[in-house]
PDB file of C-alpha atoms in Angstrom:
ATOM      1  CA  MET L 192       3.704 -21.643   7.687  1.00  0.00           C
ATOM      2  CA  SER L 193       1.669 -20.908   4.591  1.00  0.00           C
ATOM      3  CA  ILE L 194       0.602 -17.390   3.685  1.00  0.00           C
ATOM      4  CA  ARG L 195      -3.159 -17.284   4.194  1.00  0.00           C
ATOM      5  CA  VAL L 196      -4.719 -15.407   1.263  1.00  0.00           C
ATOM      6  CA  MET L 197      -8.259 -14.118   0.742  1.00  0.00           C
ATOM      7  CA  LEU L 198      -9.667 -13.342  -2.713  1.00  0.00           C
ATOM      8  CA  VAL L 199     -12.229 -10.537  -2.923  1.00  0.00           C
ATOM      9  CA  ASP L 200     -13.695 -10.023  -6.388  1.00  0.00           C
ATOM     10  CA  ASP L 201     -17.191 -10.160  -7.875  1.00  0.00           C
ATOM     11  CA  GLN L 202     -15.921 -12.091 -10.914  1.00  0.00           C
ATOM     12  CA  VAL L 203     -16.010 -15.794 -10.124  1.00  0.00           C
ATOM     13  CA  LEU L 204     -13.784 -16.729 -13.069  1.00  0.00           C
ATOM     14  CA  LEU L 205     -11.101 -14.310 -11.945  1.00  0.00           C
ATOM     15  CA  ARG L 206     -11.133 -15.714  -8.416  1.00  0.00           C
ATOM     16  CA  THR L 207     -10.891 -19.203  -9.872  1.00  0.00           C
ATOM     17  CA  GLY L 208      -7.835 -18.248 -11.913  1.00  0.00           C
ATOM     18  CA  PHE L 209      -6.081 -16.641  -8.951  1.00  0.00           C
ATOM     19  CA  ARG L 210      -6.958 -19.624  -6.740  1.00  0.00           C
ATOM     20  CA  MET L 211      -5.394 -22.055  -9.196  1.00  0.00           C
ATOM     21  CA  VAL L 212      -2.170 -20.030  -9.352  1.00  0.00           C
ATOM     22  CA  LEU L 213      -1.916 -19.720  -5.575  1.00  0.00           C
ATOM     23  CA  ALA L 214      -2.837 -23.369  -4.901  1.00  0.00           C
ATOM     24  CA  ALA L 215       0.234 -24.487  -6.843  1.00  0.00           C
ATOM     25  CA  GLN L 216       2.530 -22.688  -4.379  1.00  0.00           C
ATOM     26  CA  PRO L 217       3.862 -24.637  -1.389  1.00  0.00           C
ATOM     27  CA  ASP L 218       3.895 -21.513   0.796  1.00  0.00           C
ATOM     28  CA  MET L 219       0.395 -20.183   0.045  1.00  0.00           C
ATOM     29  CA  GLU L 220      -3.198 -21.209   0.548  1.00  0.00           C
ATOM     30  CA  VAL L 221      -6.476 -19.533  -0.299  1.00  0.00           C
ATOM     31  CA  VAL L 222      -8.448 -19.648   2.955  1.00  0.00           C
ATOM     32  CA  ALA L 223     -11.391 -17.430   2.017  1.00  0.00           C
ATOM     33  CA  GLU L 224     -13.224 -15.755  -0.856  1.00  0.00           C
ATOM     34  CA  ALA L 225     -15.875 -13.067  -1.175  1.00  0.00           C
ATOM     35  CA  GLY L 226     -17.823 -11.512  -4.034  1.00  0.00           C
ATOM     36  CA  ASP L 227     -18.245  -8.044  -2.529  1.00  0.00           C
ATOM     37  CA  GLY L 228     -17.010  -5.864   0.298  1.00  0.00           C
ATOM     38  CA  VAL L 229     -19.848  -6.583   2.707  1.00  0.00           C
ATOM     39  CA  GLU L 230     -19.290 -10.322   2.427  1.00  0.00           C
ATOM     40  CA  ALA L 231     -15.533  -9.808   2.763  1.00  0.00           C
ATOM     41  CA  LEU L 232     -15.886  -7.970   6.081  1.00  0.00           C
ATOM     42  CA  GLU L 233     -18.171 -10.708   7.406  1.00  0.00           C
ATOM     43  CA  VAL L 234     -15.739 -13.457   6.406  1.00  0.00           C
ATOM     44  CA  LEU L 235     -12.741 -11.617   7.852  1.00  0.00           C
ATOM     45  CA  ARG L 236     -14.404 -11.439  11.251  1.00  0.00           C
ATOM     46  CA  ALA L 237     -14.299 -15.227  11.439  1.00  0.00           C
ATOM     47  CA  THR L 238     -11.205 -16.110   9.407  1.00  0.00           C
ATOM     48  CA  LYS L 239      -7.503 -15.457   9.983  1.00  0.00           C
ATOM     49  CA  VAL L 240      -6.052 -13.952   6.805  1.00  0.00           C
ATOM     50  CA  ASP L 241      -2.546 -12.659   6.080  1.00  0.00           C
ATOM     51  CA  VAL L 242      -3.031 -11.017   2.666  1.00  0.00           C
ATOM     52  CA  VAL L 243      -6.207  -9.864   0.903  1.00  0.00           C
ATOM     53  CA  LEU L 244      -6.316  -9.473  -2.877  1.00  0.00           C
ATOM     54  CA  MET L 245      -8.968  -6.755  -3.165  1.00  0.00           C
ATOM     55  CA  ASP L 246     -10.863  -5.754  -6.288  1.00  0.00           C
ATOM     56  CA  VAL L 247     -11.993  -2.123  -6.346  1.00  0.00           C
ATOM     57  CA  ARG L 248     -15.170  -2.246  -8.420  1.00  0.00           C
ATOM     58  CA  MET L 249     -17.699  -4.410  -6.617  1.00  0.00           C
ATOM     59  CA  PRO L 250     -21.403  -4.240  -5.716  1.00  0.00           C
ATOM     60  CA  LYS L 251     -22.686  -3.337  -2.209  1.00  0.00           C
ATOM     61  CA  LEU L 252     -19.330  -2.048  -0.937  1.00  0.00           C
ATOM     62  CA  ASP L 253     -16.383  -1.193  -3.162  1.00  0.00           C
ATOM     63  CA  GLY L 254     -12.816  -2.273  -2.528  1.00  0.00           C
ATOM     64  CA  VAL L 255     -11.586   1.131  -1.379  1.00  0.00           C
ATOM     65  CA  GLU L 256     -14.117   1.460   1.448  1.00  0.00           C
ATOM     66  CA  THR L 257     -13.669  -2.209   2.321  1.00  0.00           C
ATOM     67  CA  THR L 258      -9.903  -1.666   2.533  1.00  0.00           C
ATOM     68  CA  ARG L 259     -10.408   1.366   4.769  1.00  0.00           C
ATOM     69  CA  ARG L 260     -12.561  -0.637   7.180  1.00  0.00           C
ATOM     70  CA  VAL L 261     -10.225  -3.631   7.148  1.00  0.00           C
ATOM     71  CA  CYS L 262      -7.195  -1.459   7.919  1.00  0.00           C
ATOM     72  CA  GLN L 263      -8.939   0.138  10.885  1.00  0.00           C
ATOM     73  CA  ASP L 264      -8.997  -3.181  12.703  1.00  0.00           C
ATOM     74  CA  PRO L 265      -6.196  -4.104  15.123  1.00  0.00           C
ATOM     75  CA  ASN L 266      -3.558  -6.266  13.408  1.00  0.00           C
ATOM     76  CA  PRO L 267      -5.309  -6.194  10.021  1.00  0.00           C
ATOM     77  CA  PRO L 268      -4.246  -8.337   7.071  1.00  0.00           C
ATOM     78  CA  LYS L 269      -2.202  -6.672   4.352  1.00  0.00           C
ATOM     79  CA  VAL L 270      -4.255  -5.534   1.372  1.00  0.00           C
ATOM     80  CA  LEU L 271      -3.277  -5.584  -2.290  1.00  0.00           C
ATOM     81  CA  ILE L 272      -5.608  -3.521  -4.474  1.00  0.00           C
ATOM     82  CA  LEU L 273      -6.382  -5.064  -7.873  1.00  0.00           C
ATOM     83  CA  THR L 274      -7.154  -2.528 -10.573  1.00  0.00           C
ATOM     84  CA  THR L 275      -7.891  -2.688 -14.278  1.00  0.00           C
ATOM     85  CA  PHE L 276      -6.173   0.565 -15.217  1.00  0.00           C
ATOM     86  CA  ASP L 277      -2.709   1.606 -14.114  1.00  0.00           C
ATOM     87  CA  LEU L 278      -2.448   4.768 -12.018  1.00  0.00           C
ATOM     88  CA  ASP L 279      -6.167   5.407 -11.749  1.00  0.00           C
ATOM     89  CA  GLU L 280      -8.123   7.077  -8.993  1.00  0.00           C
ATOM     90  CA  TYR L 281      -9.006   3.718  -7.456  1.00  0.00           C
ATOM     91  CA  ALA L 282      -5.358   2.890  -6.851  1.00  0.00           C
ATOM     92  CA  PHE L 283      -4.811   6.342  -5.348  1.00  0.00           C
ATOM     93  CA  SER L 284      -7.806   5.976  -3.040  1.00  0.00           C
ATOM     94  CA  GLY L 285      -6.783   2.443  -2.112  1.00  0.00           C
ATOM     95  CA  LEU L 286      -3.328   3.542  -0.988  1.00  0.00           C
ATOM     96  CA  LYS L 287      -4.845   6.331   1.086  1.00  0.00           C
ATOM     97  CA  ALA L 288      -7.228   3.813   2.626  1.00  0.00           C
ATOM     98  CA  GLY L 289      -4.302   1.741   3.889  1.00  0.00           C
ATOM     99  CA  ALA L 290      -3.469  -0.738   1.139  1.00  0.00           C
ATOM    100  CA  SER L 291       0.150  -1.825   0.898  1.00  0.00           C
ATOM    101  CA  GLY L 292       0.109  -1.553  -2.863  1.00  0.00           C
ATOM    102  CA  PHE L 293      -1.810  -2.031  -6.059  1.00  0.00           C
ATOM    103  CA  MET L 294      -1.444  -4.285  -9.059  1.00  0.00           C
ATOM    104  CA  LEU L 295      -3.069  -4.669 -12.450  1.00  0.00           C
ATOM    105  CA  LYS L 296      -5.468  -7.580 -12.789  1.00  0.00           C
ATOM    106  CA  ASP L 297      -3.536  -8.935 -15.765  1.00  0.00           C
ATOM    107  CA  VAL L 298      -0.258  -9.053 -13.842  1.00  0.00           C
ATOM    108  CA  PRO L 299       1.914 -12.078 -14.756  1.00  0.00           C
ATOM    109  CA  PRO L 300       1.543 -14.896 -12.191  1.00  0.00           C
ATOM    110  CA  GLY L 301       5.172 -14.621 -11.093  1.00  0.00           C
ATOM    111  CA  GLU L 302       4.767 -10.948 -10.245  1.00  0.00           C
ATOM    112  CA  LEU L 303       1.551 -11.597  -8.353  1.00  0.00           C
ATOM    113  CA  LEU L 304       3.192 -14.297  -6.243  1.00  0.00           C
ATOM    114  CA  ALA L 305       6.220 -12.102  -5.560  1.00  0.00           C
ATOM    115  CA  ALA L 306       3.902  -9.260  -4.546  1.00  0.00           C
ATOM    116  CA  ILE L 307       1.999 -11.440  -2.077  1.00  0.00           C
ATOM    117  CA  ARG L 308       5.253 -12.619  -0.511  1.00  0.00           C
ATOM    118  CA  SER L 309       6.617  -9.077  -0.325  1.00  0.00           C
ATOM    119  CA  VAL L 310       3.503  -7.711   1.328  1.00  0.00           C
ATOM    120  CA  HIS L 311       3.407 -10.606   3.772  1.00  0.00           C
ATOM    121  CA  SER L 312       7.000  -9.926   4.788  1.00  0.00           C
ATOM    122  CA  GLY L 313       6.150  -6.299   5.531  1.00  0.00           C
ATOM    123  CA  ASP L 314       7.299  -4.593   2.358  1.00  0.00           C
ATOM    124  CA  ALA L 315       5.199  -2.381   0.112  1.00  0.00           C
ATOM    125  CA  VAL L 316       4.572  -3.799  -3.335  1.00  0.00           C
ATOM    126  CA  VAL L 317       4.292  -0.558  -5.236  1.00  0.00           C
ATOM    127  CA  ALA L 318       7.618   1.101  -5.901  1.00  0.00           C
ATOM    128  CA  PRO L 319       7.771   4.558  -4.308  1.00  0.00           C
ATOM    129  CA  SER L 320       8.459   6.025  -7.748  1.00  0.00           C
ATOM    130  CA  THR L 321       5.167   4.598  -9.024  1.00  0.00           C
ATOM    131  CA  THR L 322       3.346   5.952  -5.986  1.00  0.00           C
ATOM    132  CA  ARG L 323       5.049   9.275  -6.638  1.00  0.00           C
ATOM    133  CA  ARG L 324       3.638   9.441 -10.177  1.00  0.00           C
ATOM    134  CA  LEU L 325       0.242   8.534  -8.823  1.00  0.00           C
ATOM    135  CA  LEU L 326       0.336  11.286  -6.213  1.00  0.00           C
ATOM    136  CA  ASP L 327       1.692  13.831  -8.689  1.00  0.00           C
ATOM    137  CA  ARG L 328      -1.423  13.216 -10.733  1.00  0.00           C
ATOM    138  CA  PHE L 329      -3.867  13.421  -7.849  1.00  0.00           C
ATOM    139  CA  ALA L 330      -2.046  15.901  -5.590  1.00  0.00           C
ATOM    140  CA  PRO L 331      -4.758  18.590  -6.041  1.00  0.00           C
ATOM    141  CA  MET L 332      -7.156  16.268  -4.182  1.00  0.00           C
ATOM    142  CA  LEU L 333      -4.977  16.217  -1.071  1.00  0.00           C
ATOM    143  CA  PRO L 334      -6.130  18.338   1.868  1.00  0.00           C
ATOM    144  CA  ASN L 335      -2.954  20.392   2.143  1.00  0.00           C
ATOM    145  CA  ALA L 336      -1.880  20.486  -1.495  1.00  0.00           C
ATOM    146  CA  GLY L 337       0.703  23.206  -1.969  1.00  0.00           C
ATOM    147  CA  GLY L 338       0.614  24.237   1.687  1.00  0.00           C
ATOM    148  CA  GLN L 339       3.043  24.016   4.560  1.00  0.00           C
ATOM    149  CA  PRO L 340       3.625  20.778   6.514  1.00  0.00           C
ATOM    150  CA  GLN L 341       0.756  20.443   8.994  1.00  0.00           C
ATOM    151  CA  HIS L 342       1.362  17.090  10.673  1.00  0.00           C
ATOM    152  CA  LYS L 343       2.388  17.346  14.331  1.00  0.00           C
ATOM    153  CA  GLU L 344       4.112  13.962  14.298  1.00  0.00           C
ATOM    154  CA  LEU L 345       6.575  15.326  11.730  1.00  0.00           C
ATOM    155  CA  GLU L 346       8.002  17.437  14.543  1.00  0.00           C
ATOM    156  CA  ARG L 347       9.136  14.215  16.217  1.00  0.00           C
ATOM    157  CA  LEU L 348      11.518  13.436  13.372  1.00  0.00           C
ATOM    158  CA  THR L 349      15.165  14.371  13.597  1.00  0.00           C
ATOM    159  CA  GLY L 350      16.640  16.492  10.830  1.00  0.00           C
ATOM    160  CA  ARG L 351      18.229  13.431   9.266  1.00  0.00           C
ATOM    161  CA  GLU L 352      14.990  11.430   9.442  1.00  0.00           C
ATOM    162  CA  ARG L 353      13.192  14.297   7.751  1.00  0.00           C
ATOM    163  CA  GLU L 354      15.793  14.275   4.959  1.00  0.00           C
ATOM    164  CA  VAL L 355      15.346  10.525   4.530  1.00  0.00           C
ATOM    165  CA  MET L 356      11.556  10.843   4.478  1.00  0.00           C
ATOM    166  CA  ILE L 357      11.708  13.438   1.714  1.00  0.00           C
ATOM    167  CA  LEU L 358      13.956  11.215  -0.388  1.00  0.00           C
ATOM    168  CA  VAL L 359      11.714   8.187   0.189  1.00  0.00           C
ATOM    169  CA  ALA L 360       8.774  10.303  -0.964  1.00  0.00           C
ATOM    170  CA  GLN L 361      10.720  11.312  -4.055  1.00  0.00           C
ATOM    171  CA  GLY L 362      10.977   7.645  -5.030  1.00  0.00           C
ATOM    172  CA  LEU L 363      14.567   6.832  -4.055  1.00  0.00           C
ATOM    173  CA  SER L 364      15.535   3.366  -2.847  1.00  0.00           C
ATOM    174  CA  ASN L 365      17.551   2.820   0.332  1.00  0.00           C
ATOM    175  CA  GLY L 366      20.684   2.420  -1.759  1.00  0.00           C
ATOM    176  CA  GLU L 367      20.071   5.650  -3.638  1.00  0.00           C
ATOM    177  CA  ILE L 368      19.352   7.506  -0.405  1.00  0.00           C
ATOM    178  CA  ALA L 369      22.553   6.137   1.104  1.00  0.00           C
ATOM    179  CA  ALA L 370      24.561   7.419  -1.855  1.00  0.00           C
ATOM    180  CA  ARG L 371      22.859  10.812  -1.770  1.00  0.00           C
ATOM    181  CA  LEU L 372      23.423  11.332   1.978  1.00  0.00           C
ATOM    182  CA  VAL L 373      26.769   9.499   2.167  1.00  0.00           C
ATOM    183  CA  LEU L 374      25.452   6.929   4.628  1.00  0.00           C
ATOM    184  CA  SER L 375      25.498   3.155   4.752  1.00  0.00           C
ATOM    185  CA  GLU L 376      22.426   1.391   3.412  1.00  0.00           C
ATOM    186  CA  ALA L 377      21.945  -0.219   6.845  1.00  0.00           C
ATOM    187  CA  THR L 378      21.830   3.217   8.447  1.00  0.00           C
ATOM    188  CA  VAL L 379      19.215   4.383   5.946  1.00  0.00           C
ATOM    189  CA  LYS L 380      17.137   1.274   6.678  1.00  0.00           C
ATOM    190  CA  THR L 381      17.324   2.121  10.385  1.00  0.00           C
ATOM    191  CA  HIS L 382      16.169   5.684   9.705  1.00  0.00           C
ATOM    192  CA  VAL L 383      13.254   4.424   7.603  1.00  0.00           C
ATOM    193  CA  GLY L 384      12.253   2.053  10.392  1.00  0.00           C
ATOM    194  CA  ARG L 385      12.270   4.870  12.926  1.00  0.00           C
ATOM    195  CA  ILE L 386      10.191   7.069  10.611  1.00  0.00           C
ATOM    196  CA  LEU L 387       7.575   4.317  10.283  1.00  0.00           C
ATOM    197  CA  THR L 388       7.488   3.822  14.053  1.00  0.00           C
ATOM    198  CA  LYS L 389       7.314   7.505  14.982  1.00  0.00           C
ATOM    199  CA  LEU L 390       4.589   8.276  12.437  1.00  0.00           C
ATOM    200  CA  GLY L 391       2.623   5.069  12.964  1.00  0.00           C
ATOM    201  CA  LEU L 392       2.929   4.022   9.321  1.00  0.00           C
ATOM    202  CA  ARG L 393       2.990   0.496   7.929  1.00  0.00           C
ATOM    203  CA  ASP L 394       5.278   0.860   4.932  1.00  0.00           C
ATOM    204  CA  ARG L 395       7.076   3.170   2.494  1.00  0.00           C
ATOM    205  CA  VAL L 396       3.953   3.730   0.417  1.00  0.00           C
ATOM    206  CA  GLN L 397       2.285   5.343   3.410  1.00  0.00           C
ATOM    207  CA  VAL L 398       5.395   7.489   3.924  1.00  0.00           C
ATOM    208  CA  VAL L 399       4.974   8.825   0.394  1.00  0.00           C
ATOM    209  CA  VAL L 400       1.258   9.495   0.874  1.00  0.00           C
ATOM    210  CA  LEU L 401       1.846  11.344   4.155  1.00  0.00           C
ATOM    211  CA  ALA L 402       4.683  13.410   2.697  1.00  0.00           C
ATOM    212  CA  TYR L 403       2.316  14.670  -0.003  1.00  0.00           C
ATOM    213  CA  GLU L 404      -0.630  15.144   2.350  1.00  0.00           C
ATOM    214  CA  THR L 405       1.394  17.330   4.696  1.00  0.00           C
ATOM    215  CA  GLY L 406       3.081  19.344   1.964  1.00  0.00           C
ATOM    216  CA  LEU L 407       6.524  18.006   2.900  1.00  0.00           C
ATOM    217  CA  VAL L 408       6.845  17.036  -0.764  1.00  0.00           C
ATOM    218  CA  ARG L 409       4.807  18.672  -3.491  1.00  0.00           C
ATOM    219  CA  ALA L 410       3.709  17.552  -6.928  1.00  0.00           C
ATOM    220  CA  GLY L 411       6.489  17.958  -9.420  1.00  0.00           C
ATOM    221  CA  GLY L 412       9.172  16.936  -6.951  1.00  0.00           C
ATOM    222  CA  ASN L 413       9.816  20.069  -4.936  1.00  0.00           C
ATOM    223  CA  SER L 414      10.105  19.755  -1.177  1.00  0.00           C
TER     224      SER L 414
END
């Protein structure tokens, strides 16, 4: 089955360019478009979409608030935030709103296509290390910056799962975590899956955000 993609951007030429790239792929189809967040929410109510490419700077309703509302729905599509500047406050806010990642608007076509496929398969597009840099920069905005962990669900984690969560938040891959903890990569993957389930998170990016929000990991890398 094709990946059903929606394009949300107020620039018609940009949507046209993305549509042409996606239309050439045998496993993708653009099923909807919108020029602002209000229109996007209306279209999504009537259209089945797997992945939304979401601009952040739009009239009526910006991409961050639109993403937040989309992700509150049951079984929402995955959202990729499109931003003009790397590591800006829009990307930060988009991740907190529930996006599975962010990309620059001038991303090479191959990377865009790979990102859509990754998000559709359940992976987060943004590397945890990139998210880590983003959160280091904006950590003072977080509600518990510098404090003690204050998330009750964290108490449900085993000691090992807590260790794995900290390392995920520090930007390590499954392979690197396995080497650090002397575990198999499959075991680490299992731990990550249990962390996502217990904490009700969609992907590793959200693990990183929560680790910073609760104070489990602090800006600068200390846990």
